[in-house]
């Protein structure tokens, strides 16, 4: 008995709430005056490593990062 | 009193408000204490109003309105209006629409 009420346009386009909320947050961060903008601009940056597992063992880890590699 | 930018419209919350969970849209949250008003721009999020008259505001970004840069807002609004015209996929259109909504709300916050 699912409701057919209108869904938000972003969900209709296949986006999740978290994606929508993070996009909104980034747009707001980019519209700040200095020095506030420099302080917060790094909040968007992510740095993580993950490995695909096969037959109970991890394969080589892949690193995704917004920060320049040292 | 607090006025929160709920997706269903501006909602005024006084002590004794019925317990509510409201989804927020990008907009101004204003806190009124006597004659003193503090305005914050919230990027999106939720407001939880509890039965004991406490309210929690959950937002990824909430900034005092005087930290918003007007030139960046105008440029963003123009950029995303342009992007909406050239967008082809649903996702591009959604992203452009989000850009327009957020920048329009930012604009209203600094000019209101």
Coordinates of N, CA and C in Angstrom, one line a residue:
Chain A
X1 N 0.9 -1.2 0.0 CA 0.0 0.0 0.0 C 0.9 1.2 0.0
X2 N 1.9 1.3 -1.0 CA 2.8 2.4 -1.0 C 2.1 3.7 -1.5
X3 N 2.5 4.8 -0.8 CA 1.9 6.1 -1.2 C 2.4 6.6 -2.5
X4 N 1.5 7.2 -3.3 CA 2.0 7.8 -4.6 C 2.2 9.3 -4.5
X5 N 2.4 9.8 -3.3 CA 2.7 11.2 -3.1 C 4.0 11.6 -3.8
X6 N 4.1 12.8 -4.3 CA 5.2 13.3 -5.0 C 6.5 13.1 -4.3
X7 N 7.5 12.6 -4.9 CA 8.8 12.5 -4.3 C 9.6 13.7 -4.7
X8 N 10.6 14.1 -3.8 CA 11.4 15.2 -4.2 C 12.1 15.0 -5.5
X9 N 12.4 16.1 -6.3 CA 12.9 15.9 -7.7 C 14.3 15.2 -7.7
X10 N 15.1 15.3 -6.6 CA 16.4 14.7 -6.6 C 16.2 13.2 -6.4
X11 N 15.2 12.7 -5.6 CA 15.1 11.3 -5.5 C 14.5 10.7 -6.8
X12 N 13.7 11.5 -7.4 CA 13.1 11.0 -8.7 C 14.3 10.8 -9.7
X13 N 15.3 11.6 -9.6 CA 16.5 11.5 -10.5 C 17.5 10.4 -10.1
X14 N 17.1 9.7 -9.0 CA 18.0 8.6 -8.6 C 19.0 9.0 -7.5
X15 N 18.9 10.2 -6.9 CA 19.9 10.6 -5.9 C 19.4 10.2 -4.5
X16 N 20.3 9.9 -3.6 CA 19.9 9.6 -2.2 C 19.9 10.9 -1.4
X17 N 19.3 10.9 -0.2 CA 19.2 12.1 0.6 C 20.6 12.5 1.0
X18 N 21.5 11.5 1.3 CA 22.8 11.9 1.8 C 23.6 12.6 0.7
X19 N 23.5 12.1 -0.6 CA 24.1 12.8 -1.7 C 23.6 14.3 -1.8
X20 N 22.2 14.4 -1.8 CA 21.6 15.7 -1.9 C 22.1 16.6 -0.8
X21 N 22.1 16.1 0.5 CA 22.5 17.0 1.6 C 24.0 17.4 1.5
X22 N 24.8 16.5 1.1 CA 26.3 16.8 0.9 C 26.5 17.8 -0.2
X23 N 25.7 17.7 -1.3 CA 25.8 18.7 -2.4 C 25.4 20.1 -1.8
X24 N 24.3 20.1 -1.1 CA 23.8 21.4 -0.6 C 24.9 22.0 0.3
X25 N 25.5 21.2 1.2 CA 26.5 21.7 2.1 C 27.7 22.2 1.4
X26 N 28.2 21.5 0.3 CA 29.3 22.0 -0.4 C 29.0 23.4 -1.1
X27 N 27.8 23.5 -1.6 CA 27.5 24.8 -2.3 C 27.5 25.9 -1.3
X28 N 27.0 25.6 -0.1 CA 27.0 26.7 1.0 C 28.4 27.0 1.4
X29 N 29.3 26.0 1.5 CA 30.7 26.2 1.9 C 31.4 27.1 0.9
X30 N 31.1 26.9 -0.4 CA 31.8 27.7 -1.4 C 31.3 29.1 -1.5
X31 N 30.2 29.4 -0.8 CA 29.7 30.8 -0.9 C 30.0 31.6 0.4
X32 N 31.0 31.2 1.1 CA 31.3 31.9 2.4 C 32.4 33.0 2.1
X33 N 32.4 34.0 3.0 CA 33.5 35.0 2.9 C 34.8 34.4 3.6
X34 N 35.9 34.9 3.1 CA 37.2 34.6 3.8 C 37.1 35.3 5.2
X35 N 37.8 34.8 6.2 CA 38.6 33.6 6.3 C 37.8 32.3 6.6
X36 N 36.4 32.5 6.7 CA 35.6 31.3 7.0 C 35.7 30.2 6.0
X37 N 35.7 30.7 4.7 CA 35.7 29.7 3.6 C 37.0 28.8 3.7
X38 N 38.1 29.4 3.9 CA 39.3 28.5 3.9 C 39.3 27.5 5.1
X39 N 38.7 27.9 6.2 CA 38.6 27.0 7.4 C 37.7 25.8 7.1
X40 N 36.7 26.0 6.3 CA 35.7 24.9 6.1 C 35.9 24.1 4.8
X41 N 36.6 24.7 3.9 CA 36.6 24.1 2.6 C 37.2 22.7 2.6
X42 N 38.0 22.3 3.6 CA 38.6 21.0 3.7 C 37.6 20.0 4.1
X43 N 36.4 20.4 4.6 CA 35.4 19.4 5.1 C 34.9 18.5 4.0
X44 N 35.0 19.0 2.8 CA 34.5 18.2 1.7 C 35.5 17.1 1.3
X45 N 36.7 17.2 1.7 CA 37.7 16.3 1.2 C 37.6 15.0 1.9
X46 N 37.8 13.9 1.1 CA 37.8 12.6 1.7 C 39.1 11.9 1.3
X47 N 39.5 10.9 2.1 CA 40.7 10.2 1.9 C 40.4 8.8 2.5
X48 N 40.4 7.8 1.6 CA 40.1 6.4 2.2 C 40.7 5.4 1.3
X49 N 40.9 4.2 1.9 CA 41.5 3.1 1.1 C 40.5 1.9 1.3
X50 N 40.3 1.2 0.2 CA 39.5 0.0 0.3 C 40.0 -1.2 -0.5
X51 N 39.7 -2.4 -0.1 CA 40.1 -3.6 -0.8 C 38.9 -4.4 -1.2
X52 N 39.0 -4.9 -2.4 CA 38.0 -5.9 -2.8 C 38.4 -7.3 -2.2
X53 N 37.5 -8.0 -1.7 CA 37.8 -9.3 -1.1 C 37.5 -10.4 -2.1
X54 N 38.4 -11.4 -2.3 CA 38.1 -12.5 -3.1 C 38.5 -13.8 -2.4
X55 N 37.6 -14.8 -2.4 CA 38.0 -16.1 -1.7 C 38.6 -15.9 -0.3
X56 N 38.0 -15.0 0.4 CA 38.4 -14.8 1.8 C 39.6 -14.0 2.0
X57 N 40.2 -13.5 0.9 CA 41.5 -12.7 1.1 C 41.3 -11.4 0.4
X58 N 41.9 -10.3 1.0 CA 41.8 -9.0 0.4 C 42.8 -8.9 -0.8
X59 N 42.3 -8.3 -1.9 CA 43.2 -8.0 -3.0 C 43.9 -6.7 -2.6
X60 N 44.7 -6.2 -3.6 CA 45.5 -5.0 -3.3 C 44.6 -3.8 -3.0
X61 N 44.9 -3.0 -1.9 CA 44.0 -1.9 -1.5 C 44.1 -0.8 -2.5
X62 N 43.0 -0.1 -2.7 CA 42.9 1.1 -3.6 C 42.7 2.3 -2.7
X63 N 43.4 3.3 -3.0 CA 43.3 4.6 -2.2 C 42.6 5.6 -3.0
X64 N 41.6 6.3 -2.4 CA 40.9 7.4 -3.0 C 41.2 8.6 -2.2
X65 N 41.6 9.7 -2.8 CA 41.9 10.8 -2.0 C 41.7 12.1 -2.7
X66 N 41.3 13.2 -1.9 CA 41.3 14.5 -2.5 C 42.5 15.3 -2.2
X67 N 43.4 14.8 -1.3 CA 44.6 15.5 -0.9 C 45.7 15.1 -1.8
X68 N 46.7 16.0 -2.1 CA 47.8 15.5 -3.0 C 48.6 14.5 -2.3
X69 N 49.1 13.5 -3.0 CA 49.9 12.4 -2.5 C 51.2 13.0 -2.1
X70 N 51.7 12.7 -0.8 CA 53.0 13.2 -0.4 C 54.1 12.3 -0.9
Chain B
X1 N 11.6 32.1 20.6 CA 10.9 31.4 19.5 C 12.0 31.2 18.4
X2 N 11.8 30.1 17.7 CA 12.7 29.7 16.6 C 11.9 29.6 15.3
X3 N 12.3 30.1 14.2 CA 11.6 29.9 12.9 C 12.5 29.0 12.1
X4 N 12.0 27.9 11.7 CA 12.8 26.9 11.0 C 12.3 26.8 9.5
X5 N 13.3 26.6 8.6 CA 12.9 26.5 7.2 C 12.6 25.1 6.8
X6 N 11.4 24.6 7.2 CA 11.0 23.3 6.9 C 10.6 23.1 5.4
X7 N 10.6 21.9 4.9 CA 10.3 21.7 3.5 C 8.8 22.1 3.3
X8 N 8.0 22.0 4.3 CA 6.6 22.3 4.2 C 6.3 23.8 4.4
X9 N 7.4 24.6 4.6 CA 7.2 26.1 4.8 C 7.9 26.5 6.1
X10 N 7.9 27.9 6.3 CA 8.5 28.4 7.5 C 7.7 28.0 8.7
X11 N 8.3 27.4 9.7 CA 7.6 26.9 10.9 C 8.1 27.6 12.1
X12 N 7.2 28.2 12.9 CA 7.5 28.9 14.1 C 7.4 27.9 15.3
X13 N 8.4 27.9 16.1 CA 8.4 26.9 17.2 C 8.5 27.7 18.5
X14 N 7.5 27.5 19.4 CA 7.5 28.1 20.7 C 7.6 27.0 21.8
X15 N 8.0 27.3 23.0 CA 7.9 26.3 24.1 C 6.5 25.7 24.1
X16 N 6.4 24.4 24.3 CA 5.1 23.8 24.3 C 4.7 23.3 22.9
X17 N 5.5 23.5 21.9 CA 5.2 23.0 20.6 C 5.0 21.5 20.6
X18 N 4.1 20.9 19.8 CA 3.9 19.5 19.8 C 5.2 18.8 19.3
X19 N 5.5 17.6 19.8 CA 6.7 17.0 19.3 C 6.6 16.7 17.8
X20 N 7.7 17.1 17.1 CA 7.7 17.1 15.7 C 9.0 16.7 15.1
X21 N 9.1 16.0 14.0 CA 10.3 15.9 13.2 C 10.0 16.6 11.9
X22 N 10.9 17.5 11.5 CA 10.7 18.3 10.3 C 11.9 18.2 9.4
X23 N 11.7 17.9 8.1 CA 12.9 17.9 7.2 C 13.1 19.4 6.8
X24 N 14.3 19.8 6.8 CA 14.6 21.2 6.5 C 15.0 21.4 5.0
X25 N 14.7 22.5 4.5 CA 15.2 22.9 3.1 C 16.3 23.9 3.3
X26 N 17.2 24.2 2.3 CA 18.2 25.2 2.5 C 17.5 26.5 2.8
X27 N 17.9 27.2 3.9 CA 17.2 28.4 4.3 C 17.7 29.0 5.6
X28 N 17.0 30.0 6.0 CA 17.4 30.7 7.2 C 16.7 30.2 8.5
X29 N 17.5 29.9 9.5 CA 16.9 29.5 10.8 C 17.1 30.7 11.7
X30 N 16.0 31.3 12.2 CA 16.2 32.5 13.1 C 15.8 32.2 14.5
X31 N 16.7 32.6 15.4 CA 16.4 32.4 16.8 C 16.1 33.7 17.5
X32 N 14.9 33.8 18.0 CA 14.4 35.1 18.6 C 14.4 35.0 20.1
X33 N 15.2 35.8 20.8 CA 15.2 35.8 22.2 C 14.9 37.3 22.7
X34 N 13.7 37.5 23.0 CA 13.3 38.9 23.3 C 13.3 39.7 22.0
X35 N 14.1 40.8 22.0 CA 14.3 41.6 20.8 C 15.5 41.1 20.0
X36 N 16.3 40.2 20.5 CA 17.5 39.8 19.9 C 17.3 38.7 18.9
X37 N 17.7 38.8 17.6 CA 17.5 37.8 16.6 C 18.9 37.3 16.1
X38 N 19.1 36.0 16.1 CA 20.3 35.5 15.5 C 19.8 34.7 14.3
X39 N 20.5 34.9 13.1 CA 20.1 34.2 11.9 C 21.2 33.3 11.5
X40 N 20.8 32.1 11.1 CA 21.8 31.1 10.6 C 21.3 30.6 9.3
X41 N 22.2 30.3 8.3 CA 21.7 29.6 7.1 C 22.0 28.2 7.3
X42 N 21.0 27.3 7.1 CA 21.3 25.8 7.2 C 21.2 25.3 5.8
X43 N 22.2 24.3 5.5 CA 22.3 23.8 4.1 C 21.1 22.8 3.8
X44 N 20.7 22.1 4.8 CA 19.6 21.2 4.7 C 19.6 20.4 6.0
X45 N 18.8 19.4 6.2 CA 18.9 18.7 7.5 C 17.5 18.4 8.1
X46 N 17.5 18.3 9.4 CA 16.3 18.0 10.1 C 16.2 18.8 11.4
X47 N 15.0 19.0 11.9 CA 14.7 19.6 13.2 C 13.9 18.6 14.0
X48 N 14.4 18.3 15.2 CA 13.6 17.5 16.1 C 13.1 18.4 17.2
X49 N 11.8 18.5 17.3 CA 11.2 19.2 18.4 C 10.7 18.2 19.4
X50 N 11.2 18.2 20.7 CA 10.9 17.2 21.6 C 9.7 17.7 22.5
X51 N 9.1 16.7 23.2 CA 7.9 17.0 24.0 C 8.3 17.9 25.2
X52 N 9.6 17.9 25.6 CA 9.9 18.7 26.8 C 10.4 20.1 26.3
X53 N 10.0 20.5 25.1 CA 10.3 21.9 24.6 C 11.8 22.1 24.3
X54 N 12.5 21.0 24.1 CA 13.9 21.1 23.5 C 13.8 20.9 22.0
X55 N 14.6 21.6 21.3 CA 14.6 21.3 19.8 C 16.1 21.1 19.4
X56 N 16.3 20.1 18.6 CA 17.6 19.8 18.0 C 17.6 20.1 16.6
X57 N 18.6 20.8 16.1 CA 18.7 21.1 14.7 C 19.9 20.3 14.2
X58 N 19.7 19.4 13.2 CA 20.7 18.7 12.6 C 21.0 19.2 11.2
X59 N 22.2 19.6 10.9 CA 22.5 20.2 9.6 C 24.0 19.9 9.3
X60 N 24.3 19.6 8.0 CA 25.7 19.4 7.7 C 26.4 20.8 7.8
X61 N 25.8 21.8 7.3 CA 26.4 23.2 7.4 C 25.4 24.1 8.0
X62 N 25.8 24.9 9.0 CA 24.9 26.0 9.5 C 25.8 27.2 9.7
X63 N 25.7 28.3 9.0 CA 26.6 29.4 9.1 C 25.8 30.7 9.5
X64 N 26.4 31.5 10.3 CA 25.7 32.8 10.5 C 25.6 33.5 9.2
X65 N 24.5 34.2 9.0 CA 24.1 34.8 7.7 C 25.2 35.8 7.3
X66 N 25.8 36.5 8.3 CA 26.8 37.5 7.8 C 28.1 36.9 7.3
X67 N 28.2 35.6 7.3 CA 29.4 35.0 6.7 C 29.2 34.7 5.2
X68 N 28.1 35.0 4.7 CA 27.8 34.6 3.3 C 28.3 35.7 2.4
X69 N 29.0 35.3 1.3 CA 29.6 36.2 0.3 C 28.6 36.5 -0.8
X70 N 28.2 37.7 -0.9 CA 27.1 38.0 -1.9 C 27.6 37.7 -3.4
X71 N 28.8 38.1 -3.7 CA 29.3 37.9 -5.1 C 29.3 36.5 -5.4
X72 N 29.7 35.6 -4.5 CA 29.8 34.2 -4.8 C 28.4 33.6 -5.0
X73 N 27.4 34.2 -4.3 CA 26.0 33.7 -4.4 C 25.5 34.1 -5.8
X74 N 25.7 35.3 -6.2 CA 25.2 35.8 -7.5 C 25.8 34.9 -8.6
X75 N 27.2 34.7 -8.5 CA 27.8 33.9 -9.6 C 27.3 32.5 -9.6
X76 N 27.1 31.9 -8.4 CA 26.6 30.5 -8.4 C 25.2 30.4 -9.0
X77 N 24.4 31.4 -8.7 CA 23.0 31.4 -9.2 C 23.1 31.5 -10.7
X78 N 23.9 32.4 -11.3 CA 24.0 32.5 -12.7 C 24.6 31.2 -13.3
X79 N 25.6 30.6 -12.7 CA 26.2 29.4 -13.2 C 25.2 28.3 -13.3
X80 N 24.5 28.0 -12.2 CA 23.6 26.9 -12.2 C 22.3 27.1 -13.1
X81 N 21.9 28.4 -13.2 CA 20.8 28.6 -14.2 C 21.3 28.2 -15.6
X82 N 22.5 28.6 -15.9 CA 23.1 28.2 -17.2 C 23.2 26.7 -17.3
X83 N 23.6 26.0 -16.2 CA 23.8 24.5 -16.2 C 22.4 23.8 -16.5
X84 N 21.4 24.4 -15.9 CA 20.1 23.8 -16.1 C 19.7 23.8 -17.5
X85 N 20.0 24.9 -18.2 CA 19.7 25.0 -19.6 C 20.4 24.0 -20.5
X86 N 21.7 23.7 -20.1 CA 22.5 22.8 -20.9 C 22.4 21.3 -20.4
X87 N 21.7 21.1 -19.3 CA 21.7 19.7 -18.8 C 20.9 18.8 -19.7
X88 N 21.4 17.5 -19.8 CA 20.7 16.5 -20.6 C 20.1 15.4 -19.7
X89 N 21.0 14.7 -18.9 CA 20.5 13.6 -18.1 C 19.7 14.1 -16.9
X90 N 18.8 13.2 -16.3 CA 18.1 13.6 -15.2 C 18.9 14.0 -14.0
X91 N 20.1 13.3 -13.9 CA 21.0 13.6 -12.8 C 21.6 15.0 -12.9
X92 N 22.0 15.4 -14.1 CA 22.5 16.7 -14.3 C 21.5 17.8 -14.0
X93 N 20.2 17.5 -14.5 CA 19.2 18.4 -14.2 C 18.9 18.6 -12.7
X94 N 18.9 17.4 -12.0 CA 18.7 17.5 -10.6 C 19.8 18.3 -9.9
X95 N 21.1 18.1 -10.3 CA 22.2 18.8 -9.7 C 22.1 20.3 -10.0
X96 N 21.7 20.6 -11.2 CA 21.6 22.1 -11.5 C 20.4 22.7 -10.7
X97 N 19.3 21.9 -10.6 CA 18.2 22.4 -9.8 C 18.5 22.6 -8.4
X98 N 19.3 21.7 -7.8 CA 19.8 21.9 -6.4 C 20.6 23.1 -6.3
X99 N 21.5 23.3 -7.3 CA 22.3 24.5 -7.2 C 21.5 25.8 -7.2
X100 N 20.4 25.8 -8.1 CA 19.6 27.0 -8.2 C 18.8 27.2 -6.9
X101 N 18.3 26.1 -6.3 CA 17.5 26.2 -5.0 C 18.4 26.7 -3.9
X102 N 19.6 26.2 -3.8 CA 20.5 26.6 -2.7 C 20.9 28.1 -2.8
X103 N 21.3 28.4 -4.1 CA 21.8 29.8 -4.3 C 20.6 30.8 -4.1
X104 N 19.4 30.4 -4.6 CA 18.3 31.3 -4.4 C 18.0 31.5 -2.9
X105 N 18.1 30.4 -2.1 CA 17.9 30.6 -0.7 C 19.0 31.4 0.0
X106 N 20.2 31.2 -0.5 CA 21.3 32.1 0.0 C 21.1 33.5 -0.3
X107 N 20.6 33.8 -1.5 CA 20.4 35.1 -1.9 C 19.3 35.8 -1.1
X108 N 18.2 35.0 -0.8 CA 17.1 35.5 0.0 C 17.6 35.8 1.4
X109 N 18.5 35.0 1.9 CA 19.0 35.1 3.2 C 19.8 36.4 3.4
X110 N 20.6 36.8 2.4 CA 21.4 38.0 2.5 C 20.7 39.2 2.2
X111 N 19.6 39.1 1.4 CA 18.9 40.3 1.0 C 17.6 40.5 1.9
X112 N 17.2 39.5 2.6 CA 16.0 39.5 3.4 C 16.2 40.3 4.7

